[in-house]
Coordinates of C-alpha atoms in Angstrom, one line a residue:
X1 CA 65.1 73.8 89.2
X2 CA 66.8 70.8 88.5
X3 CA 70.2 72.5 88.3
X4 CA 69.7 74.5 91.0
X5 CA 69.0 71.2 93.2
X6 CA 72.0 70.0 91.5
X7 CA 73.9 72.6 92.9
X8 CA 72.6 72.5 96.4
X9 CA 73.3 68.5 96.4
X10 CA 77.2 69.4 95.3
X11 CA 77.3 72.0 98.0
X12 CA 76.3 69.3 100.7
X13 CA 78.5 66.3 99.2
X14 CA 81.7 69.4 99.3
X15 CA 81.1 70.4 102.9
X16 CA 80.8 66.1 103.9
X17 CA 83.8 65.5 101.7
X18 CA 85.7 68.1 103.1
X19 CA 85.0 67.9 106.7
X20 CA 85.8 64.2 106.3
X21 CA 88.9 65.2 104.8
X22 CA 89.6 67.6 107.5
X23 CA 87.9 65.6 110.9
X24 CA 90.3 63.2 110.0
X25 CA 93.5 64.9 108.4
X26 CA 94.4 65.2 112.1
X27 CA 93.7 61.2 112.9
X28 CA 95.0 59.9 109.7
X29 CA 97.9 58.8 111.3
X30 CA 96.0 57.2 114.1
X31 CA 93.5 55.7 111.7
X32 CA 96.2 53.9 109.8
X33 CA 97.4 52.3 113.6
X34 CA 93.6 51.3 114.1
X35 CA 93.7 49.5 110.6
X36 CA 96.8 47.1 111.4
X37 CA 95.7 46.6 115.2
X38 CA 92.0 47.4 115.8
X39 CA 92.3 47.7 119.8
X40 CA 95.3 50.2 119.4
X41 CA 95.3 51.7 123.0
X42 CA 95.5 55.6 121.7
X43 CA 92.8 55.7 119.5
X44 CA 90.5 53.8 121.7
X45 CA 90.9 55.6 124.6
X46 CA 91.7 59.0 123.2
X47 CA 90.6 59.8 119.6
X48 CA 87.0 59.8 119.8
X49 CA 84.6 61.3 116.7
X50 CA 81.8 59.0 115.9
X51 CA 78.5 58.6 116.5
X52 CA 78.2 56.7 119.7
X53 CA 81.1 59.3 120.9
X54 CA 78.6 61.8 120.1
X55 CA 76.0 60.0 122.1
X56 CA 77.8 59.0 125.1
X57 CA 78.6 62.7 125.5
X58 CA 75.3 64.2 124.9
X59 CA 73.9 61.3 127.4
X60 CA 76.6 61.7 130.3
X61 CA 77.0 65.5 130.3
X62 CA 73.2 65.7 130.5
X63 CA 72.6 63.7 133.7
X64 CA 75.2 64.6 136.6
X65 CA 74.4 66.6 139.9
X66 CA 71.0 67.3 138.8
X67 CA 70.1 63.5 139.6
X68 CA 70.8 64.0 143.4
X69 CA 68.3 67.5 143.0
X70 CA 65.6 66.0 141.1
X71 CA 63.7 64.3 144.1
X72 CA 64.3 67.6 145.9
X73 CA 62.2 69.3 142.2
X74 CA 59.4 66.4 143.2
X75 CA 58.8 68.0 146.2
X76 CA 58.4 71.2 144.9
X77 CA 56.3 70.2 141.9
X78 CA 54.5 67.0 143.4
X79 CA 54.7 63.6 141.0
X80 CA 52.5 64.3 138.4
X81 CA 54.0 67.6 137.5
X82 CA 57.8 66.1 138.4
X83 CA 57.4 63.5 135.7
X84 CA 55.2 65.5 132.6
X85 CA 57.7 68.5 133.2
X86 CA 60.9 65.8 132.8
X87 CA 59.0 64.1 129.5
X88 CA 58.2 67.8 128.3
X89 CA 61.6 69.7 128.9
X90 CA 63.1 66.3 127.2
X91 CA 61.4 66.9 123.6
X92 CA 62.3 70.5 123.8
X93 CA 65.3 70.5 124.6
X94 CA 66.2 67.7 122.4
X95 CA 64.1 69.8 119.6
X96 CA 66.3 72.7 120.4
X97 CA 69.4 70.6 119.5
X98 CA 68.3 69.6 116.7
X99 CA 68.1 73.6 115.5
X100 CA 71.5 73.9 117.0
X101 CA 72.8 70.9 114.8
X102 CA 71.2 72.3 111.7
X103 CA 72.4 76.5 111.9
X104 CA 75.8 74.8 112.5
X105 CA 75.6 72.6 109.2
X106 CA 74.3 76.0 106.9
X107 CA 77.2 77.6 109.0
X108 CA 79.7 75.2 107.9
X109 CA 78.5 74.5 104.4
X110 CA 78.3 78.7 103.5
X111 CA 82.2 78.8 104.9
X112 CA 83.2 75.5 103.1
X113 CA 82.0 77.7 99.8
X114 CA 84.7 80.4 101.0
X115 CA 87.5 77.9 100.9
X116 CA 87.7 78.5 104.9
X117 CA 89.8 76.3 106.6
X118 CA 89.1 75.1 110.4
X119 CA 92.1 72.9 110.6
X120 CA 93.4 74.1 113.7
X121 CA 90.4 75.8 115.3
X122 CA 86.8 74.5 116.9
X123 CA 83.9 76.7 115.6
X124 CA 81.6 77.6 118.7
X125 CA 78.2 78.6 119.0
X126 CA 78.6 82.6 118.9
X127 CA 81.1 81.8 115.7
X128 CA 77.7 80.2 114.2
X129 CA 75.3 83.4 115.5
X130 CA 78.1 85.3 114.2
X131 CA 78.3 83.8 110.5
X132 CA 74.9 83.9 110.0
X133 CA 73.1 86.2 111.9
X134 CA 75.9 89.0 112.5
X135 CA 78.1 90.6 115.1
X136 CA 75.1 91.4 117.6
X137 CA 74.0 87.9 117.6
X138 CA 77.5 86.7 118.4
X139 CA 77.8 89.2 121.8
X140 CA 74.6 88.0 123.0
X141 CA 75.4 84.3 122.3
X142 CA 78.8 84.9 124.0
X143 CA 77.4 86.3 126.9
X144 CA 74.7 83.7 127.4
X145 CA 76.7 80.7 127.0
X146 CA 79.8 82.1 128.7
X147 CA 77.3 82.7 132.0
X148 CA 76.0 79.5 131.3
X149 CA 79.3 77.5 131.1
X150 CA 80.5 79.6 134.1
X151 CA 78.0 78.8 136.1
X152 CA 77.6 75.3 135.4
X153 CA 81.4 74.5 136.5
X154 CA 80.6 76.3 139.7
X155 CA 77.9 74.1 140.1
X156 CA 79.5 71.1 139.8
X157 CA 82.2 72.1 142.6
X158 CA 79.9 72.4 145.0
X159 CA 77.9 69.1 144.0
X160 CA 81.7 67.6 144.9
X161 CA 81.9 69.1 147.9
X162 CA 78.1 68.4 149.1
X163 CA 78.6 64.3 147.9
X164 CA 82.3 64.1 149.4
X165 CA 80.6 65.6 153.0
X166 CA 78.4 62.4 153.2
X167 CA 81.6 60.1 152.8
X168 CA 84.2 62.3 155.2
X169 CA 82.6 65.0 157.4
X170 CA 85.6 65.7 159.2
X171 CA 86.2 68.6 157.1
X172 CA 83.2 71.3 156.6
X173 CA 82.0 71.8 152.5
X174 CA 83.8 74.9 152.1
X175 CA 87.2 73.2 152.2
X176 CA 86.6 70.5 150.0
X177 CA 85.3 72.9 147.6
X178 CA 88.8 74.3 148.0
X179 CA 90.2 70.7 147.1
X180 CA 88.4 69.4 144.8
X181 CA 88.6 73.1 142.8
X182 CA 92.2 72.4 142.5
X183 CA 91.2 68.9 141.6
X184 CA 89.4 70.0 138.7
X185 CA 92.1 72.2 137.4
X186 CA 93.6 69.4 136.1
X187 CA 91.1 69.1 132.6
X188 CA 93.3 72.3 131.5
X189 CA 95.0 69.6 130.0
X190 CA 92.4 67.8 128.0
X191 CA 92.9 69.3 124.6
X192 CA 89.3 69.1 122.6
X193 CA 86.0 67.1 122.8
X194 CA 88.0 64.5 120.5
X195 CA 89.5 63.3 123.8
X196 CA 86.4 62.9 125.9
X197 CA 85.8 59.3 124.5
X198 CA 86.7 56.7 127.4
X199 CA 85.2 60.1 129.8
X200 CA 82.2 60.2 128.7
X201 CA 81.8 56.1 128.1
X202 CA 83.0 56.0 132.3
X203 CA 80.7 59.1 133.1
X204 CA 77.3 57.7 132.2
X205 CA 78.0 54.0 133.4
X206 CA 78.6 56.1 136.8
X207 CA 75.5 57.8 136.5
X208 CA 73.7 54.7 135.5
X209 CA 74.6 52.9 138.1
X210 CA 73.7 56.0 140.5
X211 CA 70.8 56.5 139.2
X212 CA 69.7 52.6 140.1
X213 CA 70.9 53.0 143.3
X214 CA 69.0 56.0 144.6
X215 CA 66.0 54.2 143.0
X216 CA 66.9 50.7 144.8
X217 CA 68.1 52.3 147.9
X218 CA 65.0 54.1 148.3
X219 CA 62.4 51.5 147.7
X220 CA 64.5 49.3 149.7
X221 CA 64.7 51.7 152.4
X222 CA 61.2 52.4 152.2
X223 CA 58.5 55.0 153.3
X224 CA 59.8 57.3 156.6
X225 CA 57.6 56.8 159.4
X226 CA 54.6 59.5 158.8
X227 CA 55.8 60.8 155.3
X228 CA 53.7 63.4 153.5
X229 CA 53.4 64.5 149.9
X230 CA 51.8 67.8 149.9
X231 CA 53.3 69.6 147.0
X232 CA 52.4 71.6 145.2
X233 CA 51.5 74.4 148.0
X234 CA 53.1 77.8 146.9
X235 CA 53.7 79.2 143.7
X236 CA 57.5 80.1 144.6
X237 CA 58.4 76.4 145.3
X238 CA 56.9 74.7 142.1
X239 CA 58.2 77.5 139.9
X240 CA 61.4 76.7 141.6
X241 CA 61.4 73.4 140.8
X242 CA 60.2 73.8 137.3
X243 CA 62.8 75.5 136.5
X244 CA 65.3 73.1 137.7
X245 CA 64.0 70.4 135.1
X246 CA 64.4 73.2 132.4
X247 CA 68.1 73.2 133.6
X248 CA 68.4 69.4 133.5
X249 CA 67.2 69.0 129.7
X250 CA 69.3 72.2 128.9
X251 CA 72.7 70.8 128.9
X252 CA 73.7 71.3 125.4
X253 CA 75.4 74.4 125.6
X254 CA 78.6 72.6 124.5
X255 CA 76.9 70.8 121.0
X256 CA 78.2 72.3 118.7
X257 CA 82.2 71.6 120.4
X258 CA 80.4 68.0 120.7
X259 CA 79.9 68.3 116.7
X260 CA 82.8 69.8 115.9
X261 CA 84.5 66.9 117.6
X262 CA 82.6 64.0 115.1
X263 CA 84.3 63.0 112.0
X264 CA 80.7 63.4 110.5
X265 CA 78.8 66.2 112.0
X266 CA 75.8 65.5 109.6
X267 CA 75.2 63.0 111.5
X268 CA 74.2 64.8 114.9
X269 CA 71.0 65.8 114.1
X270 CA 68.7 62.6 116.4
X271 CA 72.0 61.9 118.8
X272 CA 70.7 64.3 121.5
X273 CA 67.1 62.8 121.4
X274 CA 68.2 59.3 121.6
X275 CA 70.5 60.5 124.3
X276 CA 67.4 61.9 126.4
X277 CA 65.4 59.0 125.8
X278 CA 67.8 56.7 127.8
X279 CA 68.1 59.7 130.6
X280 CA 64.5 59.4 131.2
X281 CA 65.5 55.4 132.5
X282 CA 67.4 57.2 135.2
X283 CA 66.1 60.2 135.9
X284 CA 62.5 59.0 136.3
X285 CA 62.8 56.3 138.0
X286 CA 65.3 57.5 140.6
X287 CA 63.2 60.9 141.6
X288 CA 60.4 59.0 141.9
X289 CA 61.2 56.7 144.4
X290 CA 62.8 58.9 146.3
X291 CA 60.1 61.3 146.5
X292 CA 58.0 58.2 147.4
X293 CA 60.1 57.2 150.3
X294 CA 60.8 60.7 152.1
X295 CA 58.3 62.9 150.7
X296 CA 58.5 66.2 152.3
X297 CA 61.2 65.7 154.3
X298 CA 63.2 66.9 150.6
X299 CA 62.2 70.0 150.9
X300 CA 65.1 70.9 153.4
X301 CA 67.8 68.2 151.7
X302 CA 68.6 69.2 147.8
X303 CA 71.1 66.8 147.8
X304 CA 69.5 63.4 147.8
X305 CA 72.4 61.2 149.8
X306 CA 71.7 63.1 152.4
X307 CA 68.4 61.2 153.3
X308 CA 69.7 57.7 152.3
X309 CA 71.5 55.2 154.7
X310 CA 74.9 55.4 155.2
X311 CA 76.3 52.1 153.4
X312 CA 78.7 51.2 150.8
X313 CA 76.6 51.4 148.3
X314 CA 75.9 54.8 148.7
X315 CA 79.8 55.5 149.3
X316 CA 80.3 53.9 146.4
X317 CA 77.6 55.8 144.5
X318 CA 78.8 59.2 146.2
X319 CA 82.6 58.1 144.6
X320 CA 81.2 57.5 141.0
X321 CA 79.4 61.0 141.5
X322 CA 82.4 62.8 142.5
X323 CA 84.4 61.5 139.5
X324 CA 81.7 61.9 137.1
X325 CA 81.6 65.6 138.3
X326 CA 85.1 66.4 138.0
X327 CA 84.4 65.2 134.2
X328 CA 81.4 67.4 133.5
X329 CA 83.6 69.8 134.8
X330 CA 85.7 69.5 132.3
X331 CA 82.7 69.0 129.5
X332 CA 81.5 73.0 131.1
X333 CA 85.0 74.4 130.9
X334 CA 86.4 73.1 127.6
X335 CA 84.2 75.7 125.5
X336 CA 85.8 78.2 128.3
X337 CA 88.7 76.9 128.0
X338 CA 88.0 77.6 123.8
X339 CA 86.9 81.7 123.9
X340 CA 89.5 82.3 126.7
X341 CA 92.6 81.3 124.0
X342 CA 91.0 82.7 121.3
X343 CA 90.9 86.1 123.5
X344 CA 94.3 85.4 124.2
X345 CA 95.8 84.2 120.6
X346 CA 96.5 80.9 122.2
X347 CA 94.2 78.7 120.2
X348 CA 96.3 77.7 117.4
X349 CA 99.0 76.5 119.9
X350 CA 100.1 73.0 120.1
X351 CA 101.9 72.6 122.9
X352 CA 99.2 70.9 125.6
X353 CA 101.6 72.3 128.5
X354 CA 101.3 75.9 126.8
X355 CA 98.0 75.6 126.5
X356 CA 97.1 74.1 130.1
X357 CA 99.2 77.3 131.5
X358 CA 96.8 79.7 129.6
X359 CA 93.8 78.2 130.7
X360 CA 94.2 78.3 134.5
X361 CA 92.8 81.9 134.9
X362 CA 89.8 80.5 133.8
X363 CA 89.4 78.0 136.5
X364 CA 90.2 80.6 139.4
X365 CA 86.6 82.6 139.2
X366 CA 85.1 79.8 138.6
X367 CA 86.4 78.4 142.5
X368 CA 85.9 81.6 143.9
X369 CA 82.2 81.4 143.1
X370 CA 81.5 77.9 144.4
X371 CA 82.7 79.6 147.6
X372 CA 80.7 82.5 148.0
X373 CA 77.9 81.0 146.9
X374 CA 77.4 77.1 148.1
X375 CA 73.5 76.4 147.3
X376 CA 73.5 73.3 145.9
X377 CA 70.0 72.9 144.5
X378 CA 68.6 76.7 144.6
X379 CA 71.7 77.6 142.1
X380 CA 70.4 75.0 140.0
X381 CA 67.1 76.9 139.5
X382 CA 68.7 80.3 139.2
X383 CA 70.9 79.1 136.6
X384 CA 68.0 77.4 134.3
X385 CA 65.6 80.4 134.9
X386 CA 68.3 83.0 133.9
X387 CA 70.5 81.5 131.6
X388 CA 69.5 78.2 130.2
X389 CA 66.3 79.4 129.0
X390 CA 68.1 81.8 126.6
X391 CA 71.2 79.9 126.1
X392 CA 69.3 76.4 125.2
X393 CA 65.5 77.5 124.1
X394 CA 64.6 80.9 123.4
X395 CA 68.3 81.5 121.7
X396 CA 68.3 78.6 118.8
X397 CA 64.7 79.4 118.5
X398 CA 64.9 82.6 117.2
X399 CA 68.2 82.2 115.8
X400 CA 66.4 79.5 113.1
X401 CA 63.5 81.5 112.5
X402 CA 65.8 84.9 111.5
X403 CA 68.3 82.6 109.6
X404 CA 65.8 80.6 107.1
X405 CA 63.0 84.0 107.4
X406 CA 63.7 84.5 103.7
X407 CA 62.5 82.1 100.6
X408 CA 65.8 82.4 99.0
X409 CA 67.5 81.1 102.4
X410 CA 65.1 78.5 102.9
X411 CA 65.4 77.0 99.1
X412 CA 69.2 76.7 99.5
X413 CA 69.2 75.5 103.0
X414 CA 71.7 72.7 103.8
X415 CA 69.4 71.4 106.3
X416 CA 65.4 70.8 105.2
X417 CA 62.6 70.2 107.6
X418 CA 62.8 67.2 109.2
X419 CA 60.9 64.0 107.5
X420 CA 58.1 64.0 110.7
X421 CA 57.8 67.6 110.0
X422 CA 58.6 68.5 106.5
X423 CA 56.9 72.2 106.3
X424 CA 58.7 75.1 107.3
X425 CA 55.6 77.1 108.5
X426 CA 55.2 73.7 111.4
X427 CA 58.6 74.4 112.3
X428 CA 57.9 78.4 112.4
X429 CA 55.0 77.7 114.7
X430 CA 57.2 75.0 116.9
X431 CA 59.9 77.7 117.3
X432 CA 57.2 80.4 118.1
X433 CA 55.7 78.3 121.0
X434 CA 59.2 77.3 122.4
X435 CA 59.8 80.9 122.6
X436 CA 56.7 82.4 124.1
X437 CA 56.6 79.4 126.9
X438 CA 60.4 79.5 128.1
X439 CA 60.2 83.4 128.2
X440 CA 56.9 83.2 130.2
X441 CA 57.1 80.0 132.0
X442 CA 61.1 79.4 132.4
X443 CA 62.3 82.7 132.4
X444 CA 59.6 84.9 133.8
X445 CA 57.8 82.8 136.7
X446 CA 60.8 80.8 136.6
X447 CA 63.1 83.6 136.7
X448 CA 61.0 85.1 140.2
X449 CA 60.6 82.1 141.7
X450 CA 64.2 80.9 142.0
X451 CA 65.8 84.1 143.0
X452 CA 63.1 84.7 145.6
X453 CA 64.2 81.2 147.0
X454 CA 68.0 81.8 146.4
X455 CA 68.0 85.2 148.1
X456 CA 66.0 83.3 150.9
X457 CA 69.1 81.2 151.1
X458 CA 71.7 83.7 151.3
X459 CA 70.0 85.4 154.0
X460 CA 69.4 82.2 155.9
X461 CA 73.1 80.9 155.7
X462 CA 74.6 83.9 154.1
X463 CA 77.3 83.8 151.6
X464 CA 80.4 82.2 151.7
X465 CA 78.4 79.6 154.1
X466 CA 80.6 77.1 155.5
X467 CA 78.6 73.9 155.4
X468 CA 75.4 74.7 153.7
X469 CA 72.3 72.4 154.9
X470 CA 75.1 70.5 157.0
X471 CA 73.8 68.1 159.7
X472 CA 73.6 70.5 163.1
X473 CA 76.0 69.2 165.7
X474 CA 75.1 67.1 168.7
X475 CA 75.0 69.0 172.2
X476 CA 77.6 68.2 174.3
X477 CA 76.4 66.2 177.3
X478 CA 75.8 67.9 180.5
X479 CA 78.3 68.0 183.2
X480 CA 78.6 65.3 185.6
X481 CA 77.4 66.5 188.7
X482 CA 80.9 67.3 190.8
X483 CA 81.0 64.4 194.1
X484 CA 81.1 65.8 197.5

């Protein structure tokens, strides 16, 4: 025993020691400039890999759009369920993670053992399925978290073309979705997750600040003359809006580029829960108010700015948003961006022009989908019901269960249980749960609900809507009457 422990212990300090080596053979140079001047402009705005890099990623790429929805969610769910949902979905999906981060270490750590080298080339999450669960595991994990990614870029160009509509109405939503899409063609340039540092430092002080200000705003505002609060009243609606929590704590579909990115991945495993904790500040607070100052009325307006006064701190806020969008578009395509060159045998390439050229056919379906279909919060709810419940929950679930199912795998994990949980039968009874409730709950009721809702959109505004849930214009004045 004591040998063998010896052995797993040099297998763990090899894979540290030579990811260190190799998370930083590309930086060496750069780490040498930070040595001799410690605020070197580069490194501090581009070259990020540590642990608060990690955080400020998880933390900002978790919390976008779906603030400006979550009021709209109250008023599906009602308060009580709005806020145990948020505090639930939060553990899970920080839980979930935390499998992710693990079946990515015992990925790593069996390949260091093969003398593979990922110099030039950012293992992904079907690359993990792959390694240690086999070829099937990889197709479904592609598919998922392809769908996923997809769909979550489309979302965020309609969230810029909903917020930029309540700064500049002159133009309908459709065409700024056709703007800002060619906008956000530009992160074909940002190479890797390394590069996200001063992004994702910028992103969650905009969301922050946001966040206070629908909460502010709203209590400032205060209640609308004869507000109601009647949710929940139908099945479809709170399932709906269920579901769009389960989407807001699922936002890790990009950890293990996230990871990959950190000079010491072992590190990971608590970032994402420390990452929610500080979401619940904003999320809570802000859907909460909100809810208690217009009530009902959300039920017709998933986009919160809609309701609020027309100001500059809401112009401001609606600014932050837009530019905090265009960089979680960037955070959903990257990984895109990733499988797309590796289809193409462009990923070893080190030309950033080359590169940016190969990506744009990503981008184009991804603008042609915002246009057909523009629901801004309904989408939301499709998108967690279908995708994110596999991609984020029920996926890493099983995936942890299959990969440690033997004794032999579970004695020469990389990973053990965590110290709060240190029994592998806990964990197989955690995973087991995760996956029965998401496939009943999130995918199955969820999965109902919001496509009953979303085809109820369609055929209300039908698709390719020009300015979905846009104010309705004034009537003209009547005619003078003509003088005889």
């Amino acid at each position: 025993m004591l040998a063998q422990k010896q052995a797993e212990e040099a297998i763990v300090s090899n894979f540290s020691e030579a990811h260190d080596h190799e998370g930083k053979e590309d930086h060496h140079q750069d780490k040498e400039e930070e040595n001799t001047s410690l605020f070197n402009v580069k490194n501090f705005l581009w070259h990020g890999g540590s642990v608060w890099d990690a955080w400020f990623s998880c933390a900002s790429n978790q919390v976008a759009q779906v603030l400006l929805t979550l009021p709209y969610s109250f008023s599906q769910l009602g308060l009580l369920s709005g806020i145990l949902l948020q505090i639930f979905y939060g553990i899970v999906g920080s839980w979930t993670a935390y499998l992710i981060s693990v079946l990515y270490i015992e990925f790593r750590s069996r390949k260091e053992k093969e003398n593979v080298n990922f110099k030039n080339h950012v293992i992904q999450w079907f690359e993990v399925l792959d390694g240690l669960l086999g070829p099937y595991w990889k197709a479904v994990g592609l598919a998922f978290n392809c769908t996923f990614l997809l769909f979550g870029s489309v979302i965020q160009l309609i969230a810029c073309a909903s917020n930029i509509y309540y700064i500049n109405d002159n133009l309908d939503k459709r065409t700024w979705t056709y703007i800002f899409g060619a906008c956000c063609a530009t992160t074909v340039f940002i190479p890797s997750f390394h590069n996200y540092r001063i992004w994702s430092f910028l992103g969650l002080g905009m969301t922050t600040y946001t966040a206070w200000y629908l909460t502010i705003a709203a209590v400032v505002n205060g209640q609308t003359e004869g507000v109601t609060h009647t949710a929940p009243t139908k099945l479809v609606l709170y399932f709906t809006g269920a579901t769009n929590i389960l989407y807001t704590f699922g936002g890790h579909a990009v950890t293990v580029e996230i990871m990959h990115a950190m000079w010491k991945p072992q590190k990971f495993k608590y970032i994402y829960l420390f990452a929610t904790l500080y979401v619940f500040t904003l999320t809570i607070p802000s859907a909460t108010s909100v809810y208690w100052a217009f009530g009902d009325e959300l039920l017709n307006h998933s986009n919160a700015f809609s309701l609020l006064p027309k100001n500059a701190w809401r112009d401001a806020a609606v600014i932050l948003m837009l530019i905090h969008q265009f960089i979680t578009f960037g955070f959903a395509c990257t990984p895109l961006y990733f499988v797309w060159e590796k289809v193409i045998g462009m990923h070893d390439t080190k030309s950033i022009c080359l590169r940016a050229l190969a990506r744009l056919p990503v981008v184009i379906p991804i603008w042609f989908l915002a246009i057909i279909f523009p629901f801004f919060g309904p989408i939301n709810s499709a998108v967690g019901a279908l995708l994110v419940s596999f991609t984020v929950y029920i996926i890493p679930s099983l995936a942890h269960m299959l990969t440690y199912r033997k004794a032999s795998a579970r004695q020469n994990a990389a990973e053990k249980p965590p110290f709060f949980l240190p029994s592998w039968t806990a964990m197989y009874v955690i995973n087991s749960f995760i996956v029965v409730w998401v496939l009943v709950i999130g995918f199955g009721f969820g999965g109902w609900a919001s496509m009953t809702n979303f085809v109820r959109q369609v055929d209300t505004f039908g698709l390719f809507a020009k300015c979905y849930q846009c104010k309705t214009p004034k009537p003209l004045p009547a005619a003078a009457a003509p003088h005889h």
